[in-house]
Every structure is written in C-alpha cells, then in structure tokens.
Tab-separated table of C-alpha atoms in Angstrom:
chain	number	residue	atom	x	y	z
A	1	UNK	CA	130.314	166.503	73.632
A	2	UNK	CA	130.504	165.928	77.502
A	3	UNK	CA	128.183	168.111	77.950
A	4	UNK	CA	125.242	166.500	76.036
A	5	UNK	CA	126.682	163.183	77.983
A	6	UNK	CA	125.909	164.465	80.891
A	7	UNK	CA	122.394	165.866	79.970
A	8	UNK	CA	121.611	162.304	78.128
A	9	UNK	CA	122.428	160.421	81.595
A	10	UNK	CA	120.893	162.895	83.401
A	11	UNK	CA	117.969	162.577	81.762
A	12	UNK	CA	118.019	158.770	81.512
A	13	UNK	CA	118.006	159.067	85.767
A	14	UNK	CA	114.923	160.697	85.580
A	15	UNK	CA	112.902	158.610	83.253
A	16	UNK	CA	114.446	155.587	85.848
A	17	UNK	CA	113.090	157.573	88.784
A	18	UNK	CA	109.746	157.698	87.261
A	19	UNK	CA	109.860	153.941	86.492
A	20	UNK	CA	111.087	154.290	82.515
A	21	UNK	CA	113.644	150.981	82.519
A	22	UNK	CA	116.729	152.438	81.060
A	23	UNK	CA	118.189	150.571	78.098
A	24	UNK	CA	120.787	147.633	80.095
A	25	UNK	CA	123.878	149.413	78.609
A	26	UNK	CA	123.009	153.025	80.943
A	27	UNK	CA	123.513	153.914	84.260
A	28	UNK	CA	120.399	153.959	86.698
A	29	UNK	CA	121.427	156.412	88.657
A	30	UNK	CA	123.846	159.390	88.403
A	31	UNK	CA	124.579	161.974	91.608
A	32	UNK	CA	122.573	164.886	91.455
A	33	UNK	CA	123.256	168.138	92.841
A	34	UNK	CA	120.983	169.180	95.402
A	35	UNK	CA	119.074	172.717	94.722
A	36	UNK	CA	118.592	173.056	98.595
A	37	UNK	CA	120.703	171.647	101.743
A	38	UNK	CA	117.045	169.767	102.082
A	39	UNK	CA	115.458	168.269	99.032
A	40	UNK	CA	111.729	167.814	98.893
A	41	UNK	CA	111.832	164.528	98.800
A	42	UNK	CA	113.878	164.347	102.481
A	43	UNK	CA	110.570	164.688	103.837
A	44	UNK	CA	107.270	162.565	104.078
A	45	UNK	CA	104.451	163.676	100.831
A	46	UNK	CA	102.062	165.797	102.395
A	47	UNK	CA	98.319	165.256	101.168
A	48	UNK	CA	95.462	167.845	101.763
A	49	UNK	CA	91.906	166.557	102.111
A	50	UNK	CA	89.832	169.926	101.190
A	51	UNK	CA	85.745	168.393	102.068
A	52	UNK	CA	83.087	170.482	103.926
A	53	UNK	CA	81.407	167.068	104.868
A	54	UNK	CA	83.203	165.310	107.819
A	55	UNK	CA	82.282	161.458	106.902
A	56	UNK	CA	83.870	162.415	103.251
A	57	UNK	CA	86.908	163.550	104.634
A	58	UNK	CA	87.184	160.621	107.132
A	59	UNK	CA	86.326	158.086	104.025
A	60	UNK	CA	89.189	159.571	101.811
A	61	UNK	CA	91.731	159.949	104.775
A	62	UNK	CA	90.711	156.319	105.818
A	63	UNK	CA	91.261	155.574	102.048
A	64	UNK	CA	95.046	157.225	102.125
A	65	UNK	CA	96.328	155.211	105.374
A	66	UNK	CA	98.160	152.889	102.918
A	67	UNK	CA	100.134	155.659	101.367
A	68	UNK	CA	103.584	156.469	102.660
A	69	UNK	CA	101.900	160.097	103.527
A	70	UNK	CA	101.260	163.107	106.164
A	71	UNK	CA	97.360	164.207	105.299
A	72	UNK	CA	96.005	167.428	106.786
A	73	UNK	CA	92.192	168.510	106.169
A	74	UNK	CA	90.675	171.641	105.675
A	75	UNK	CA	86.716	172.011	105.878
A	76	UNK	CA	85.792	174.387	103.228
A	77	UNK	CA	87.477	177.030	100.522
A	78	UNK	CA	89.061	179.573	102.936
A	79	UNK	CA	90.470	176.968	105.271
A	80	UNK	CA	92.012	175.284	102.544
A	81	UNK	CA	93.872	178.289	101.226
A	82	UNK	CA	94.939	178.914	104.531
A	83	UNK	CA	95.941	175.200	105.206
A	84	UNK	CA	97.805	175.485	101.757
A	85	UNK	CA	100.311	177.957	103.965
A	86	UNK	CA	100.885	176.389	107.050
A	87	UNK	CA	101.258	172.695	105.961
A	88	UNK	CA	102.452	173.265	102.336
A	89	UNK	CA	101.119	169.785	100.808
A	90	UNK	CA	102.084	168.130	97.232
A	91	UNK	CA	98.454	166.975	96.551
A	92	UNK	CA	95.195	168.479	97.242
A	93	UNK	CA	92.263	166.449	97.063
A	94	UNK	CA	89.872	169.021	96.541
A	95	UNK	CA	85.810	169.142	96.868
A	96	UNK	CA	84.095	171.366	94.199
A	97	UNK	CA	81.071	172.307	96.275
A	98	UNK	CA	82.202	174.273	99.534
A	99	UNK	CA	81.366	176.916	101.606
A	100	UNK	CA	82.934	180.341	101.583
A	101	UNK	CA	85.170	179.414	98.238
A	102	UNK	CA	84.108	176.915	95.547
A	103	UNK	CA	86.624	174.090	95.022
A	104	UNK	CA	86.901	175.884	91.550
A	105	UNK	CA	87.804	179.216	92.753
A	106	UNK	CA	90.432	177.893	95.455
A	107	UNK	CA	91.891	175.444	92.058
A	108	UNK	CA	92.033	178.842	90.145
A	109	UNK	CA	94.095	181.050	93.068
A	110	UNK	CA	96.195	178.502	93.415
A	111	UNK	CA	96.996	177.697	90.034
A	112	UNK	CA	97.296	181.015	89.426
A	113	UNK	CA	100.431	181.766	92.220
A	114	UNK	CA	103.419	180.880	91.059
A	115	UNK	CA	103.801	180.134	94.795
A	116	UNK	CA	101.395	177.464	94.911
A	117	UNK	CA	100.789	176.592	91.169
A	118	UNK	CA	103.202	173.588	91.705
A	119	UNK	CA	100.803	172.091	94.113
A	120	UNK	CA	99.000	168.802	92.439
A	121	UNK	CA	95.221	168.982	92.807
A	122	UNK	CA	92.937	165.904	92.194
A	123	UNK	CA	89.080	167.609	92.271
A	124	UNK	CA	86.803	165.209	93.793
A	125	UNK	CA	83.268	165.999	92.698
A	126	UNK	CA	79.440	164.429	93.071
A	127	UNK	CA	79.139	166.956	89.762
A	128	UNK	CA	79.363	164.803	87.065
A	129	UNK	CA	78.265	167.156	83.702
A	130	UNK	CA	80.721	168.057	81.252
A	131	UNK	CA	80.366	171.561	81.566
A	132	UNK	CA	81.684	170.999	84.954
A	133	UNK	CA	84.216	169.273	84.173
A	134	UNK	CA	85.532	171.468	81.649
A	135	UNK	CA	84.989	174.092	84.474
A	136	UNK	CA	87.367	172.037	86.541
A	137	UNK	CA	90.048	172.329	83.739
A	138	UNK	CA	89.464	176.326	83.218
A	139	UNK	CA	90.592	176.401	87.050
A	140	UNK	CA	93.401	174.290	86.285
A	141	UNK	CA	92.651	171.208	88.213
A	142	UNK	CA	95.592	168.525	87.543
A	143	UNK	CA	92.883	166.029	87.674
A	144	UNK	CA	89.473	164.649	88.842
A	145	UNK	CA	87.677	161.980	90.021
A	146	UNK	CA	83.378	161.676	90.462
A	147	UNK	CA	82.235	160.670	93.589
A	148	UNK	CA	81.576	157.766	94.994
A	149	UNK	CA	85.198	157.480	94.880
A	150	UNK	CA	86.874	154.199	94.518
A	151	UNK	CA	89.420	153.352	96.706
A	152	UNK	CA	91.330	151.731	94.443
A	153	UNK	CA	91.285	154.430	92.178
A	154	UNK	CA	92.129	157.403	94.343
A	155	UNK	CA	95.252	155.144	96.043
A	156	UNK	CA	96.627	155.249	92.403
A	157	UNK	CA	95.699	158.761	91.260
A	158	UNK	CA	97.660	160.062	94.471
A	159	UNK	CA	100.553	157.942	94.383
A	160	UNK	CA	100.881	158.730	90.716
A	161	UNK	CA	100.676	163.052	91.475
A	162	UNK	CA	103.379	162.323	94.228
A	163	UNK	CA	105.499	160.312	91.748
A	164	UNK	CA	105.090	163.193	89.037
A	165	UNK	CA	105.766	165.768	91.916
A	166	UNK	CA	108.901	164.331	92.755
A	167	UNK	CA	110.105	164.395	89.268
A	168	UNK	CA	108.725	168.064	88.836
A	169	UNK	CA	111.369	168.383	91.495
A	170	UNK	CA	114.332	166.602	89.602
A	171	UNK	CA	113.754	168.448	86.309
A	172	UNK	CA	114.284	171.679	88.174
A	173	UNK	CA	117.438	170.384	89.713
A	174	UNK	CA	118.362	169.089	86.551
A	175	UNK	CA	117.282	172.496	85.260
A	176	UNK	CA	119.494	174.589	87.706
A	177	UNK	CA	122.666	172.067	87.224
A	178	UNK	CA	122.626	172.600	83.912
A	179	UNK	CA	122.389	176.598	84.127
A	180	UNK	CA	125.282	176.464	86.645
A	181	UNK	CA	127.327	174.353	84.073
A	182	UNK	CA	126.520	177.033	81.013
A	183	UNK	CA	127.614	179.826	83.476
A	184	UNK	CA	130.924	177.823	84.472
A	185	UNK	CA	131.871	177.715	80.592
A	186	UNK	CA	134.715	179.816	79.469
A	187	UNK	CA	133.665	182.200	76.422
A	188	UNK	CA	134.226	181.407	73.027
C-alpha cells in the first residue's frame, strides 16, 4: 500500500513539473532521488542549429535569444553528427537539405543510437510535400516545422521539447527509484 503511495505522488510531481495542476488535496512536489551527483537539469538546455545556409542559422539563433538556452551550430550533416558529441544538446533544429548528410539521414543515425536517440529534433524544412514529411517521420524526427519559420512558433516548439526533455529525465529517475525500492524488498 505505501508503495503505490509513493508511485501515485511521484507521479502526481511529474504531471506538476510538466504544468498538470495537481488536484488541491496533493502535494506539488515530493524529493526525488537524483540518478547522477549532477542532474540534467543542473545545467543550461543546450540547442543545436543544424543549417548549411549562414543567414538561416543566424535568423533561428536570433529567434532563440529569448530562451533560457546555450545554442551551438553546425553547417551541414557531418558537422552536426560531430557537434552532437562534443556539445551534447537536448534539441536539434535540424535542416533537411544539407551537404555531405541529408537532415534525414543524420535524424535516422541518431534516432537510431541509443546514445543519441534521446536527443529532441525539430526538422526545419522549405520541403513542404507529404511524402516528405512522412519521410521526416520514417527518420524519426520528433517534429517539424516548414520554412519560413515563425518566430513565434519555433519559441514554443523548443521550449515545449525542453519541457518534455526534462520530464524524459524525471520518468527515468522515477524509473530507477522505483527499481531500487523493488530490489530493497524482502522476499515473500
């Protein structure tokens, strides 16, 4: 009976974390155990702007300076896998058409490590047929948005993927603190 208490309030502080309004008779917040001595969300969201064409990534950076953010850019498919690695963002705003590696074949690799497959990707594409965007889907793009890109838009898309990140992050905590409990049970 404790037990499912515990995984009931638990699960009550994550809906309030991801702006569900718990009922006024629950707790908004319970301590969580921390999976790491650092928790993702110790350090700023990291955004990466994936474009092959400069003023584009300029106009979506310039677009992101009112998010609470680090952004990085990478200037075409290889450099983004690469910047993937060394700056290990939550969100990648990625451009379909790119030299060296389509923005559907760097969505795919990445999708497809368990490394990386965590990563939130927003495809940002001039393509604007179906077929491509069920192509974006295939690759496993987390979501898209058709160029020109409003502003407004894309400021609420990103903030949104962070949000979702960040619980991602809390139901694997919750996840792990609930295996540790099981293991901590005497047999019956």
């Amino acid at each position: 009976k404790r037990f499912n208490l515990s995984v009931e309030t638990a699960s009550l502080t994550l809906l309030a974390k991801a702006g569900v309004p718990c009922p006024p008779d629950r707790p908004q917040e319970i301590p969580m155990p921390q999976a790491s001595s650092q928790p993702a969300t110790a350090r700023r969201p990291r955004v990466l702007i994936a474009d092959d064409n400069e003023p584009n990534r300029e106009l979506l950076e310039a677009y992101l300076a009112e998010v609470d953010c680090e952004i990085a850019t990478a200037v075409d498919g290889a450099d983004t896998l690469d910047k993937v690695v060394s700056f290990g963002p939550d969100v990648i705003l990625l451009d379909v058409m790119m030299p060296k590696l389509s923005g559907f074949e760097v969505c795919q690799r990445l999708k497809g490590d368990p490394a990386t497959s965590p990563v939130m990707i927003l495809m940002v594409t001039a393509l604007g047929e179906l077929g491509d965007i069920e192509r974006a889907v295939e690759a496993g793009t987390d979501d898209f948005l058709s160029k020109p890109v409003n502003r407004v838009e894309l400021v609420k898309r990103v903030e949104n993927m962070l949000k979702l990140r960040h619980v991602s992050d809390e139901l694997e905590r919750l996840r792990s603190y609930i295996s540790t409990m099981d293991d901590d049970q005497p047999p019956r």
